[in-house]
């Protein structure tokens, strides 16, 4: 029961962009997408179908047409999710759709135009405004990471040398689920800082991409924000909640064409298609609810989104559509995908006091630095009081925590102590210099000593200053509610914002109620009907029949579509399978013909399966730890020989083989003495050449493996080849003479 309570479905909203100029000039007869904003429905018209064919209708949590505003969409559909993240839930927003339908526009928008700013900048605003307005007993730590998945490799976009860096690996831990190992994360204190982080990542993304649009349509971009919040609980201890927000701009959902491309491009297309079909399979398996196995491990993308799809997260999927008739098929596929995703159930929960909270580490480090500083300052203060000749009555209290005002006082006194001490040392130095009774040597020694004491004092002061700077830098990274960030908005604006949010909330509720009513209407239609006459009953029932018939037709069409879709994906899979089989056969052929069986066995024995990476890997020849111990030394040479010598060579020497090869002659190699082919110079000799047994009619050629043979042993081929070269010479000379 409690489990059912905590589960909620993935929210799906659909957005359609306006027709662009090119589509308008193509004479597209209006868009094929119609939207009912009140009911949250999308009606899709098939441009190739006859007018009588029923249109396809899909219902979603919300729909946004070409005139929709970024801000309205954010307030209605995404604000609640960010609020949850601030409360310690995991949240994911991902944009899905064909290239050019507005995924990046939805996620990022136009940064410089406040009206057109997308989800990400709005989320930045939202998060930092929330922090600035929260109570002052809350402490926050916000950090951001930015990565990209391209050709199934994870690249850290915030790592300055990401281009040369190795692709990152995925790891899994029971605490935080799947995460990326060694991913850079930047602590951000303000909107400006987090925007800089985003820009840095965007630039890194563009570097090396010849065409940014094309690159972005082939790679997935994930911007991750972690918000940690610590607040004293009723038990008096500070509790930390960690909310993680994934903002995902997926690669274009269209299948990458595999026809006409080769080599790297083909592999790339296969990998992009793989991650998209893996996403589709995961969504299908989850939406179906019956299949026990969800293939998260099939791609990096699905593994990273594991929690967002069917796990501990609240998820909103924004499916983007284009209204142009030529993209009807893609649009339908996107709508189907989105429709399926609605059925996925997640189990979000608040992440309370996780072990890896960075905020906790920060707090500990700050406390440590503070204690260290206080200790130093107290010591200085203590000394000053001694210098002043005051009695010291607080011995042993050094470790006590101090109030802030007291801190300031201590700091002042410590500074004064340093000054006084410096003055005292100066005075003493002066006194030594003026002392007439001291010997010059003695004077020098005493002055040196004082000099050293001053140096020590300065060093101590520098160390304290450094410690203070470190402490302040650490502390400034923690955002304290209502303190660090000054909220510039005035009361009126605040009220306006709240009103707008209330209206958005109202709209959402209204839409939900409308959708519920629609469902109930259909169900209760039968119950409400009471008929006064037979005629009326016939009419009502005919109407109902018509309605049901239309529905039946819709479902039949749907069935047909789904079937077609399956057939295409099956064909594609078969094609991939064929390609893979061919490649496998080729590899087997190489192994069987060119790799000695014992080498093959050695390689096979070294192979191990890495379940984490889901692939086969080689074990290192020597374990890294014991490398230096186990590595065999190069053998020393036998007495009487210049260098280490093999058993074979030794035997060969005793057998009386040529002494020159006694060290090297491990294998007997037949030399390839095939004569040089000069036939290309003389076409008339070609026929003759074709008959030459040494060149073409060699029996080994039929077996597919070319084995060299010595032409010295084959006088026939030798003579024929010499005639060829002679003819070639004759043929060549006249042309030279001319
Ligand atoms: P994608 O990231 O899906 O490939 P983009 O976000 O780059 O697509 O959008 C393609 C073009 O369409 C851009 O020029 C963008 O400005 C425009 N566009 C997309 N959605 C909208 C919208 N809702 N309103 C106005 N223009 C849009
Ligand atoms: Mg894009």
XYZ file of C-alpha atoms and ligand atoms in Angstrom:
766
model
C 0.000 0.000 0.000
C 2.684 2.407 1.011
C 4.586 1.517 -2.128
C 1.603 2.271 -4.308
C 1.237 5.590 -2.579
C 4.778 6.667 -3.283
C 4.748 5.727 -6.938
C 3.801 8.174 -9.639
C 3.794 8.062 -13.381
C 6.154 9.821 -15.733
C 4.602 13.102 -16.828
C 4.537 13.595 -20.550
C 3.970 16.918 -22.249
C 3.990 17.516 -25.979
C 5.077 20.645 -27.730
C 4.703 21.555 -31.380
C 6.831 24.239 -32.982
C 5.499 26.683 -35.582
C 5.987 26.012 -39.293
C 9.299 27.484 -40.325
C 9.844 29.683 -43.351
C 11.056 26.904 -45.575
C 8.093 24.705 -44.772
C 5.720 27.583 -45.401
C 7.299 28.377 -48.739
C 7.065 24.704 -49.698
C 3.364 25.288 -49.767
C 2.620 22.963 -46.906
C -1.127 23.012 -46.570
C -1.016 24.053 -42.948
C 0.302 21.829 -40.213
C -0.779 18.266 -39.621
C -0.844 18.741 -35.849
C -3.821 20.181 -34.036
C -3.947 20.672 -30.318
C -6.692 20.922 -27.751
C -4.978 22.807 -24.953
C -7.925 22.510 -22.602
C -8.044 18.728 -22.795
C -4.382 18.151 -23.366
C -4.952 16.367 -26.667
C -3.008 16.157 -29.895
C -4.892 15.387 -33.084
C -2.742 14.187 -35.952
C -3.893 14.280 -39.564
C -2.404 11.883 -42.062
C -1.632 13.962 -45.174
C -1.693 10.858 -47.374
C -4.984 9.478 -46.108
C -8.448 10.162 -47.442
C -10.606 12.675 -45.624
C -12.918 9.971 -44.306
C -10.193 8.211 -42.407
C -10.391 9.060 -38.720
C -7.667 11.245 -37.292
C -5.435 10.015 -34.537
C -5.922 11.471 -31.092
C -3.503 11.233 -28.192
C -3.992 12.568 -24.675
C -1.116 13.855 -22.530
C -0.590 15.646 -19.253
C -0.322 18.902 -21.157
C 0.168 20.071 -24.714
C 1.741 23.277 -25.996
C 1.082 24.609 -29.461
C 3.071 26.918 -31.702
C 1.963 29.994 -29.770
C 2.914 28.677 -26.366
C 5.316 30.683 -24.250
C 8.424 29.206 -22.655
C 7.532 30.706 -19.302
C 3.980 29.278 -19.276
C 5.247 25.834 -20.043
C 7.816 26.089 -17.268
C 5.330 27.324 -14.689
C 2.675 24.770 -15.530
C 4.624 21.620 -16.155
C 8.164 21.929 -14.848
C 8.128 24.196 -11.808
C 6.641 21.490 -9.534
C 9.463 19.151 -10.519
C 12.186 21.673 -9.642
C 10.394 22.333 -6.352
C 10.643 18.621 -5.624
C 14.358 18.647 -6.410
C 14.778 21.493 -3.934
C 12.984 19.324 -1.411
C 15.456 16.477 -1.951
C 13.987 14.350 -4.738
C 15.722 13.256 -7.910
C 14.252 14.886 -10.972
C 14.709 14.449 -14.704
C 13.497 16.500 -17.611
C 14.227 15.141 -21.021
C 13.452 16.471 -24.446
C 12.685 13.856 -27.059
C 11.920 14.360 -30.727
C 13.114 14.525 -34.278
C 16.005 16.856 -35.129
C 14.812 20.401 -35.727
C 11.593 20.138 -33.741
C 12.736 22.308 -30.827
C 14.468 20.151 -28.218
C 17.338 22.561 -27.733
C 14.908 25.476 -28.008
C 12.869 23.968 -25.185
C 15.829 23.104 -22.962
C 18.004 26.161 -23.548
C 16.037 28.602 -25.673
C 17.416 32.008 -26.538
C 19.492 33.052 -23.529
C 19.485 36.755 -24.218
C 15.752 37.079 -24.719
C 13.975 36.781 -21.331
C 10.765 35.714 -23.105
C 12.478 32.868 -24.909
C 14.705 31.469 -22.204
C 14.302 27.727 -21.970
C 13.944 25.240 -19.147
C 17.595 25.308 -18.063
C 17.981 29.078 -17.481
C 14.554 29.169 -15.866
C 15.598 26.360 -13.550
C 18.760 28.301 -12.590
C 16.619 31.317 -11.707
C 14.200 29.174 -9.801
C 16.838 27.382 -7.732
C 18.814 30.436 -6.682
C 15.717 32.541 -6.004
C 14.375 29.757 -3.823
C 17.621 29.666 -1.845
C 17.702 33.418 -1.368
C 14.167 33.394 -0.035
C 14.518 30.425 2.264
C 14.985 30.616 6.014
C 18.354 31.522 7.367
C 18.832 28.246 9.240
C 19.205 26.419 5.918
C 22.542 25.936 4.239
C 22.822 25.026 0.570
C 25.501 23.711 -1.703
C 24.816 23.754 -5.444
C 27.040 22.051 -7.978
C 26.811 21.362 -11.654
C 28.235 18.857 -14.140
C 27.869 18.673 -17.875
C 28.443 15.629 -20.024
C 27.747 14.347 -23.453
C 27.229 10.846 -24.797
C 28.595 10.539 -28.287
C 29.129 7.216 -30.067
C 28.414 5.430 -26.793
C 31.242 7.269 -25.048
C 30.765 9.593 -22.118
C 32.675 12.872 -22.384
C 33.107 15.344 -19.579
C 32.402 18.783 -21.013
C 33.775 20.645 -17.984
C 37.160 19.000 -18.131
C 39.433 21.530 -19.900
C 41.271 18.747 -21.751
C 38.231 16.667 -22.436
C 39.155 16.230 -26.077
C 42.244 14.245 -25.149
C 40.852 12.713 -21.960
C 39.684 9.127 -21.812
C 35.967 8.424 -22.042
C 34.399 8.205 -18.598
C 33.050 5.024 -17.077
C 29.736 4.308 -15.431
C 29.571 2.882 -11.929
C 26.759 1.835 -9.673
C 26.391 2.159 -5.944
C 23.450 1.291 -3.723
C 23.536 4.815 -2.257
C 23.249 6.977 -5.342
C 22.453 4.495 -8.077
C 24.252 4.768 -11.398
C 26.803 7.546 -11.632
C 29.688 8.655 -13.814
C 33.088 8.076 -12.301
C 35.504 11.032 -12.138
C 33.006 13.494 -13.552
C 33.976 17.119 -12.937
C 31.519 19.033 -10.808
C 31.692 22.776 -10.191
C 30.351 24.385 -7.035
C 28.234 27.385 -8.061
C 27.307 30.267 -5.809
C 25.126 32.288 -8.118
C 23.136 32.266 -11.328
C 26.048 33.942 -13.063
C 28.465 31.227 -12.039
C 26.230 28.356 -13.111
C 25.590 30.105 -16.426
C 29.331 30.325 -16.951
C 29.615 26.606 -16.304
C 26.905 25.949 -18.881
C 28.634 28.197 -21.439
C 31.944 26.516 -20.859
C 30.352 23.122 -21.532
C 28.546 24.370 -24.617
C 31.795 25.685 -26.022
C 33.556 22.408 -25.317
C 30.718 20.664 -27.093
C 31.087 22.812 -30.162
C 34.872 22.337 -30.364
C 35.756 19.702 -32.885
C 32.259 19.547 -34.294
C 32.341 20.669 -37.888
C 28.644 21.316 -37.864
C 27.198 21.968 -34.437
C 23.634 21.214 -35.466
C 24.605 17.923 -36.929
C 26.735 17.063 -33.923
C 23.954 17.882 -31.475
C 21.534 15.782 -33.457
C 23.860 12.810 -32.962
C 24.809 13.192 -29.319
C 22.951 13.328 -26.029
C 23.739 16.247 -23.692
C 23.134 15.936 -19.934
C 23.381 18.870 -17.573
C 23.307 17.722 -13.947
C 22.593 19.963 -10.979
C 22.921 18.712 -7.406
C 21.323 20.768 -4.665
C 22.258 19.814 -1.118
C 20.391 21.440 1.730
C 21.121 21.140 5.409
C 18.584 22.123 8.025
C 18.391 21.465 11.757
C 15.769 18.812 12.451
C 13.543 18.476 15.519
C 16.255 16.331 17.115
C 18.622 19.313 17.006
C 20.959 17.690 14.500
C 21.542 19.011 11.029
C 19.915 16.866 8.354
C 20.973 16.926 4.749
C 18.718 16.425 1.758
C 20.157 15.942 -1.671
C 18.163 16.675 -4.816
C 19.600 15.777 -8.200
C 18.295 17.303 -11.372
C 19.110 15.861 -14.808
C 18.387 18.099 -17.761
C 18.679 16.030 -20.900
C 18.703 17.134 -24.518
C 18.577 13.869 -26.441
C 19.935 13.182 -29.903
C 17.434 13.492 -32.731
C 15.027 10.568 -32.522
C 15.060 9.838 -36.258
C 16.856 6.684 -37.290
C 20.278 7.315 -38.749
C 20.403 6.061 -42.290
C 22.711 3.108 -42.685
C 22.400 2.899 -46.419
C 25.045 4.709 -48.405
C 27.394 5.203 -45.468
C 30.435 3.157 -44.674
C 33.217 2.686 -42.185
C 33.195 5.115 -39.264
C 29.924 6.691 -40.327
C 28.215 3.324 -40.411
C 29.496 2.466 -36.950
C 28.382 5.845 -35.663
C 24.914 5.423 -37.133
C 24.679 1.959 -35.596
C 25.647 3.303 -32.170
C 23.198 6.202 -32.271
C 20.427 3.887 -33.359
C 21.433 1.474 -30.626
C 20.990 3.995 -27.826
C 17.687 5.188 -29.242
C 16.284 1.729 -29.682
C 17.581 0.816 -26.226
C 15.646 3.785 -24.844
C 12.592 2.639 -26.765
C 12.945 -0.905 -25.451
C 13.326 0.302 -21.875
C 10.231 2.475 -22.197
C 8.265 -0.379 -23.770
C 9.358 -2.886 -21.135
C 8.437 -0.486 -18.331
C 5.165 0.634 -19.869
C 4.181 -2.947 -20.484
C 4.754 -3.696 -16.816
C 4.719 -7.432 -17.419
C 8.200 -8.091 -18.649
C 10.484 -8.682 -15.701
C 13.664 -7.706 -17.480
C 14.278 -4.087 -18.354
C 17.267 -3.783 -20.693
C 18.903 -0.761 -19.036
C 22.341 -2.159 -19.703
C 21.977 -2.071 -23.453
C 23.311 1.472 -23.731
C 25.045 4.167 -21.717
C 22.077 6.476 -22.045
C 19.581 4.043 -20.599
C 21.913 3.189 -17.747
C 22.297 6.828 -16.853
C 18.549 7.332 -17.022
C 17.894 4.130 -15.073
C 16.609 5.987 -12.034
C 14.606 8.439 -14.091
C 12.724 5.670 -15.875
C 11.077 3.382 -13.385
C 13.270 4.259 -10.420
C 13.840 6.814 -7.709
C 13.023 10.019 -9.575
C 10.284 12.300 -10.761
C 10.391 12.575 -14.510
C 8.917 14.872 -17.117
C 9.316 14.027 -20.766
C 8.876 16.836 -23.257
C 8.149 15.368 -26.671
C 8.669 17.874 -29.460
C 6.882 17.748 -32.807
C 7.185 19.495 -36.129
C 3.940 20.383 -37.929
C 5.140 19.755 -41.482
C 3.304 17.065 -43.487
C 6.512 15.522 -44.821
C 7.441 14.489 -41.283
C 4.185 12.701 -40.598
C 5.808 9.314 -39.964
C 8.376 10.642 -37.522
C 5.739 12.694 -35.719
C 3.552 9.640 -35.314
C 6.466 7.620 -33.933
C 7.273 10.389 -31.440
C 3.653 10.522 -30.301
C 3.555 6.750 -29.861
C 6.763 6.839 -27.859
C 5.417 9.606 -25.668
C 2.123 7.839 -25.223
C 3.897 4.716 -24.062
C 6.095 6.640 -21.619
C 2.982 7.873 -19.764
C 2.521 4.413 -18.315
C 5.909 4.227 -16.623
C 5.688 4.225 -12.855
C 8.467 5.778 -10.769
C 9.052 5.506 -7.042
C 10.529 8.845 -6.008
C 11.664 9.367 -2.442
C 13.539 12.070 -0.593
C 17.292 11.448 -0.403
C 17.912 12.063 3.260
C 21.374 12.092 4.823
C 23.210 10.174 2.133
C 26.750 9.192 3.058
C 28.347 10.945 0.129
C 26.815 14.397 0.742
C 29.464 16.939 -0.143
C 27.818 19.484 2.109
C 28.619 17.345 5.138
C 32.283 17.244 4.117
C 32.275 20.992 3.608
C 30.741 21.554 7.011
C 33.323 19.316 8.652
C 36.212 21.001 6.871
C 34.906 24.455 7.763
C 34.545 23.453 11.415
C 38.088 22.070 11.405
C 39.552 25.214 9.862
C 37.602 27.348 12.248
C 38.855 25.394 15.260
C 42.401 25.658 13.943
C 42.097 29.400 13.444
C 40.543 29.944 16.807
C 43.295 27.963 18.416
C 45.968 30.146 16.811
C 44.207 33.349 17.660
C 43.569 32.344 21.221
C 47.209 31.577 21.626
C 48.142 35.031 20.332
C 45.562 36.598 22.588
C 46.831 34.668 25.529
C 50.364 35.822 24.841
C 49.223 39.428 24.498
C 47.549 39.291 27.827
C 50.725 37.957 29.296
C 52.644 40.751 27.623
C 50.161 43.196 29.092
C 50.853 41.658 32.467
C 47.292 40.566 33.001
C 46.541 37.412 34.850
C 45.260 34.521 32.724
C 42.293 32.751 34.138
C 40.868 30.838 31.199
C 43.522 28.216 30.785
C 42.368 24.969 29.202
C 39.368 26.560 27.541
C 41.015 26.765 24.184
C 38.825 24.250 22.401
C 35.539 25.844 23.323
C 33.303 27.150 20.545
C 33.086 30.902 20.305
C 30.306 33.199 19.437
C 30.773 35.378 16.423
C 31.224 38.675 18.291
C 33.739 37.044 20.508
C 35.509 35.839 17.377
C 35.897 39.369 16.120
C 37.233 40.462 19.467
C 39.752 37.623 19.508
C 40.836 38.470 15.992
C 41.421 42.111 16.934
C 43.403 41.205 20.003
C 45.484 38.734 18.005
C 46.323 41.420 15.478
C 47.226 43.814 18.247
C 49.444 41.209 19.790
C 51.360 40.807 16.535
C 51.815 44.561 16.289
C 52.939 44.915 19.894
C 55.301 42.031 19.532
C 56.831 43.575 16.424
C 57.283 46.897 18.180
C 58.844 45.211 21.182
C 61.322 43.332 18.992
C 62.177 46.562 17.144
C 62.785 48.322 20.461
C 64.986 45.512 21.707
C 67.001 45.556 18.481
C 67.489 49.278 18.847
C 68.627 48.805 22.438
C 71.163 46.172 21.405
C 72.544 48.422 18.691
C 72.988 51.283 21.121
C 74.469 49.180 23.871
C 78.116 50.279 24.091
C 79.236 47.558 26.480
C 78.489 44.657 24.150
C 81.150 43.206 21.907
C 80.542 43.560 18.155
C 80.240 39.792 17.759
C 77.816 39.476 20.627
C 75.781 42.342 19.165
C 75.615 40.649 15.805
C 74.471 37.399 17.359
C 71.740 39.044 19.410
C 70.559 41.101 16.455
C 70.434 37.952 14.325
C 68.369 36.226 16.970
C 65.874 39.075 17.101
C 65.733 39.109 13.309
C 64.902 35.405 13.350
C 62.186 35.924 15.922
C 60.625 38.593 13.735
C 60.773 36.263 10.740
C 59.002 33.561 12.743
C 56.359 36.006 13.780
C 55.766 37.043 10.186
C 55.617 33.442 9.028
C 53.079 32.636 11.698
C 51.011 35.594 10.673
C 51.148 34.580 7.023
C 50.057 31.055 7.885
C 47.133 32.451 9.850
C 46.189 34.689 6.950
C 46.286 31.763 4.541
C 44.159 29.696 6.863
C 41.676 32.556 7.153
C 41.494 32.926 3.374
C 40.896 29.198 2.957
C 38.246 29.229 5.641
C 36.483 32.186 4.068
C 36.615 30.637 0.587
C 35.117 27.405 1.887
C 32.450 29.209 3.818
C 31.477 31.409 0.899
C 30.645 28.314 -1.141
C 27.874 27.416 1.226
C 24.784 29.433 0.506
C 22.818 30.414 3.559
C 19.119 31.004 3.110
C 18.178 34.671 2.855
C 21.733 35.838 3.343
C 24.277 35.190 0.624
C 22.209 36.095 -2.380
C 20.419 39.385 -2.279
C 16.987 39.153 -3.732
C 16.404 42.266 -5.792
C 12.816 41.676 -6.708
C 10.406 43.941 -4.956
C 7.248 42.908 -3.174
C 4.993 43.681 -6.101
C 6.974 41.515 -8.463
C 7.021 38.731 -5.930
C 3.243 38.878 -5.639
C 2.974 38.818 -9.419
C 5.153 35.746 -9.619
C 3.133 33.965 -6.974
C -0.099 34.813 -8.774
C 1.274 33.499 -12.024
C 2.250 30.270 -10.369
C -1.178 29.973 -8.820
C -2.824 30.444 -12.201
C -0.551 27.799 -13.717
C -1.485 25.412 -10.931
C -5.155 26.158 -11.510
C -4.836 25.464 -15.225
C -3.170 22.182 -14.531
C -5.860 21.072 -12.156
C -8.579 22.151 -14.551
C -7.045 20.099 -17.340
C -6.775 17.063 -15.128
C -10.432 17.389 -14.186
C -11.489 17.789 -17.808
C -9.617 14.633 -18.738
C -11.184 12.727 -15.883
C -14.617 13.943 -16.857
C -14.112 12.787 -20.408
C -13.266 9.302 -19.249
C -16.179 9.193 -16.844
C -18.572 10.509 -19.479
C -17.854 7.597 -21.725
C -18.292 5.131 -18.924
C -21.576 6.507 -17.667
C -23.129 7.116 -21.067
C -24.979 3.871 -20.877
C -26.274 4.340 -17.361
C -27.743 7.772 -17.983
C -29.793 6.768 -20.983
C -33.452 6.304 -20.302
C -35.630 6.048 -23.309
C -39.144 7.339 -23.681
C -39.867 5.725 -27.015
C -38.533 2.952 -29.173
C -37.612 5.449 -31.863
C -35.482 7.391 -29.399
C -33.795 4.254 -28.245
C -32.924 3.309 -31.807
C -31.499 6.757 -32.455
C -29.429 6.775 -29.320
C -28.127 3.308 -29.934
C -27.258 4.073 -33.552
C -25.300 7.075 -32.385
C -23.498 4.976 -29.893
C -22.839 2.311 -32.461
C -21.365 4.873 -34.802
C -19.132 6.164 -32.084
C -17.975 2.714 -31.154
C -17.472 1.806 -34.792
C -15.259 4.862 -35.262
C -13.308 3.827 -32.207
C -12.934 0.333 -33.590
C -11.626 1.721 -36.853
C -9.128 3.836 -34.928
C -7.879 0.848 -33.025
C -7.637 -1.218 -36.195
C -5.602 1.507 -37.867
C -3.446 1.694 -34.782
C -2.913 -2.045 -34.900
C -1.892 -1.830 -38.520
C 0.532 0.993 -37.745
C 2.094 -0.831 -34.859
C 2.448 -3.909 -37.039
C 4.156 -1.915 -39.744
C 6.445 -0.395 -37.192
C 7.377 -3.824 -35.910
C 8.051 -5.074 -39.399
C 10.421 -2.193 -40.101
C 12.275 -2.582 -36.849
C 12.480 -6.319 -37.430
C 13.944 -5.763 -40.866
C 16.436 -3.383 -39.414
C 17.418 -5.854 -36.731
C 17.807 -8.585 -39.318
C 20.015 -6.340 -41.379
C 22.159 -5.574 -38.345
C 22.296 -9.255 -37.542
C 23.466 -10.061 -41.051
C 26.166 -7.435 -40.852
C 27.332 -8.716 -37.511
C 27.325 -12.330 -38.673
C 29.381 -11.397 -41.691
C 31.881 -9.585 -39.534
C 32.031 -12.494 -37.108
C 32.663 -14.983 -39.918
C 35.420 -12.774 -41.232
C 37.052 -12.658 -37.814
C 36.766 -16.433 -37.455
C 38.381 -16.866 -40.832
C 41.323 -14.749 -39.731
C 41.649 -16.616 -36.456
C 41.510 -20.028 -38.068
C 43.942 -19.284 -40.848
C 46.441 -16.932 -39.332
C 46.525 -17.396 -35.576
C 48.244 -20.515 -34.250
C 45.914 -22.496 -31.956
C 48.186 -22.149 -28.928
C 48.206 -18.353 -29.336
C 44.448 -18.412 -29.614
C 44.185 -20.446 -26.429
C 46.468 -18.022 -24.642
C 44.264 -15.135 -25.670
C 41.099 -17.003 -24.731
C 42.479 -17.751 -21.282
C 43.197 -14.099 -20.690
C 39.663 -12.984 -21.520
C 37.322 -12.130 -18.662
C 33.857 -10.672 -18.643
C 33.471 -7.346 -16.873
C 29.848 -7.205 -15.690
C 30.207 -3.534 -14.746
C 31.149 -2.539 -18.259
C 29.142 -5.307 -19.851
C 31.960 -6.342 -22.142
C 34.867 -8.736 -22.482
C 38.259 -7.530 -21.367
C 41.838 -8.751 -21.338
C 43.437 -9.589 -18.052
C 46.833 -7.969 -17.766
C 49.669 -10.414 -18.415
C 51.160 -9.717 -15.013
C 49.043 -8.362 -12.132
C 49.876 -4.678 -11.784
C 50.806 -4.982 -8.104
C 53.333 -7.759 -8.485
C 54.735 -6.619 -11.809
C 58.126 -5.681 -10.516
C 58.422 -8.867 -8.463
C 57.324 -11.394 -11.039
C 58.745 -9.914 -14.181
C 61.332 -12.377 -15.397
C 64.831 -11.112 -15.887
C 66.413 -11.472 -19.241
C 68.352 -14.725 -19.167
C 72.116 -14.559 -18.961
C 74.058 -16.011 -21.839
C 75.540 -19.488 -21.647
C 79.240 -19.549 -21.026
C 81.098 -19.202 -24.284
C 78.255 -17.453 -26.161
C 77.907 -13.754 -26.760
C 74.178 -13.533 -26.082
C 71.291 -15.696 -24.839
C 70.763 -18.439 -27.315
C 67.783 -20.636 -28.049
C 67.649 -24.367 -27.716
C 67.006 -24.669 -31.437
C 70.088 -22.679 -32.354
C 72.203 -24.799 -30.078
C 70.928 -27.970 -31.734
C 71.472 -26.410 -35.153
C 75.047 -25.611 -34.265
C 75.767 -29.168 -33.150
C 74.182 -30.413 -36.383
C 76.654 -28.267 -38.268
C 74.353 -25.629 -39.767
C 75.866 -22.466 -41.149
C 77.519 -20.691 -38.283
C 76.259 -17.283 -39.357
C 72.716 -18.234 -38.368
C 73.525 -20.070 -35.212
C 71.839 -17.479 -32.976
C 69.004 -16.281 -35.155
C 67.929 -19.276 -37.098
C 64.918 -20.235 -35.069
C 62.524 -20.732 -37.925
C 63.161 -21.818 -41.453
C 61.700 -19.287 -43.840
C 61.337 -19.960 -47.492
C 62.335 -16.861 -49.395
C 59.856 -15.321 -51.762
C 61.761 -15.248 -54.992
C 58.914 -14.564 -57.392
C 60.340 -12.648 -60.315
C 59.352 -8.999 -60.792
C 56.249 -8.611 -62.914
C 57.032 -6.558 -65.977
C 54.019 -7.572 -67.995
C 52.197 -4.283 -67.586
C 54.654 -2.619 -69.925
C 53.784 -4.821 -72.832
C 50.210 -5.689 -73.698
C 51.174 -8.161 -76.410
C 52.892 -10.319 -73.825
C 49.795 -10.488 -71.662
C 48.396 -13.627 -73.170
C 51.663 -15.346 -72.731
C 51.827 -14.165 -69.182
C 48.395 -15.556 -68.341
C 49.622 -18.965 -69.358
C 52.597 -18.750 -67.101
C 52.068 -21.353 -64.384
C 54.088 -19.431 -61.826
C 51.830 -16.407 -61.909
C 48.234 -17.380 -62.368
C 47.684 -21.091 -62.518
C 49.299 -21.744 -59.236
C 47.398 -24.449 -57.370
C 47.701 -22.565 -54.079
C 45.698 -19.652 -55.420
C 42.587 -21.824 -55.579
C 42.800 -22.375 -51.899
C 42.699 -18.658 -51.297
C 46.077 -18.541 -49.558
C 49.072 -17.328 -51.481
C 52.113 -19.347 -50.638
C 55.436 -18.164 -51.918
C 57.529 -20.566 -53.970
C 61.012 -20.230 -55.098
C 61.386 -19.564 -58.818
C 64.893 -20.984 -58.683
C 63.306 -24.408 -58.324
C 61.045 -23.760 -61.280
C 63.154 -23.291 -64.357
C 60.062 -23.194 -66.577
C 58.588 -20.154 -64.938
C 61.987 -18.547 -64.773
C 62.527 -18.835 -68.496
C 59.047 -17.601 -69.344
C 59.495 -14.597 -67.146
C 62.816 -13.764 -68.713
C 61.215 -13.818 -72.161
C 58.593 -11.422 -70.939
C 61.168 -9.027 -69.702
C 63.039 -9.276 -72.966
C 59.920 -8.582 -74.991
C 59.159 -5.722 -72.675
C 62.597 -4.279 -73.340
C 62.158 -4.590 -77.063
C 58.791 -2.969 -76.921
C 60.116 -0.138 -74.841
C 63.191 0.716 -76.888
C 61.496 1.961 -80.090
C 59.339 4.422 -78.162
C 62.404 5.763 -76.449
C 64.209 6.031 -79.779
C 61.353 8.007 -81.305
P 16.432 20.362 -32.104
O 17.277 20.709 -30.939
O 15.255 19.501 -31.755
O 17.194 19.787 -33.232
P 16.123 23.215 -32.279
O 15.768 23.488 -30.889
O 17.483 23.516 -32.718
O 15.776 21.710 -32.660
O 15.049 23.978 -33.157
C 15.143 24.159 -34.564
C 14.666 25.544 -34.931
O 13.295 25.736 -34.635
C 15.414 26.638 -34.199
O 15.720 27.653 -35.094
C 14.428 27.126 -33.159
O 14.610 28.492 -32.885
C 13.087 26.872 -33.803
N 12.051 26.538 -32.829
C 11.929 25.372 -32.209
N 10.863 25.362 -31.376
C 10.310 26.579 -31.469
C 9.179 27.195 -30.836
N 8.426 26.531 -29.944
N 8.900 28.473 -31.171
C 9.663 29.108 -32.070
N 10.733 28.590 -32.686
C 11.060 27.347 -32.412
Mg 19.335 20.316 -30.645
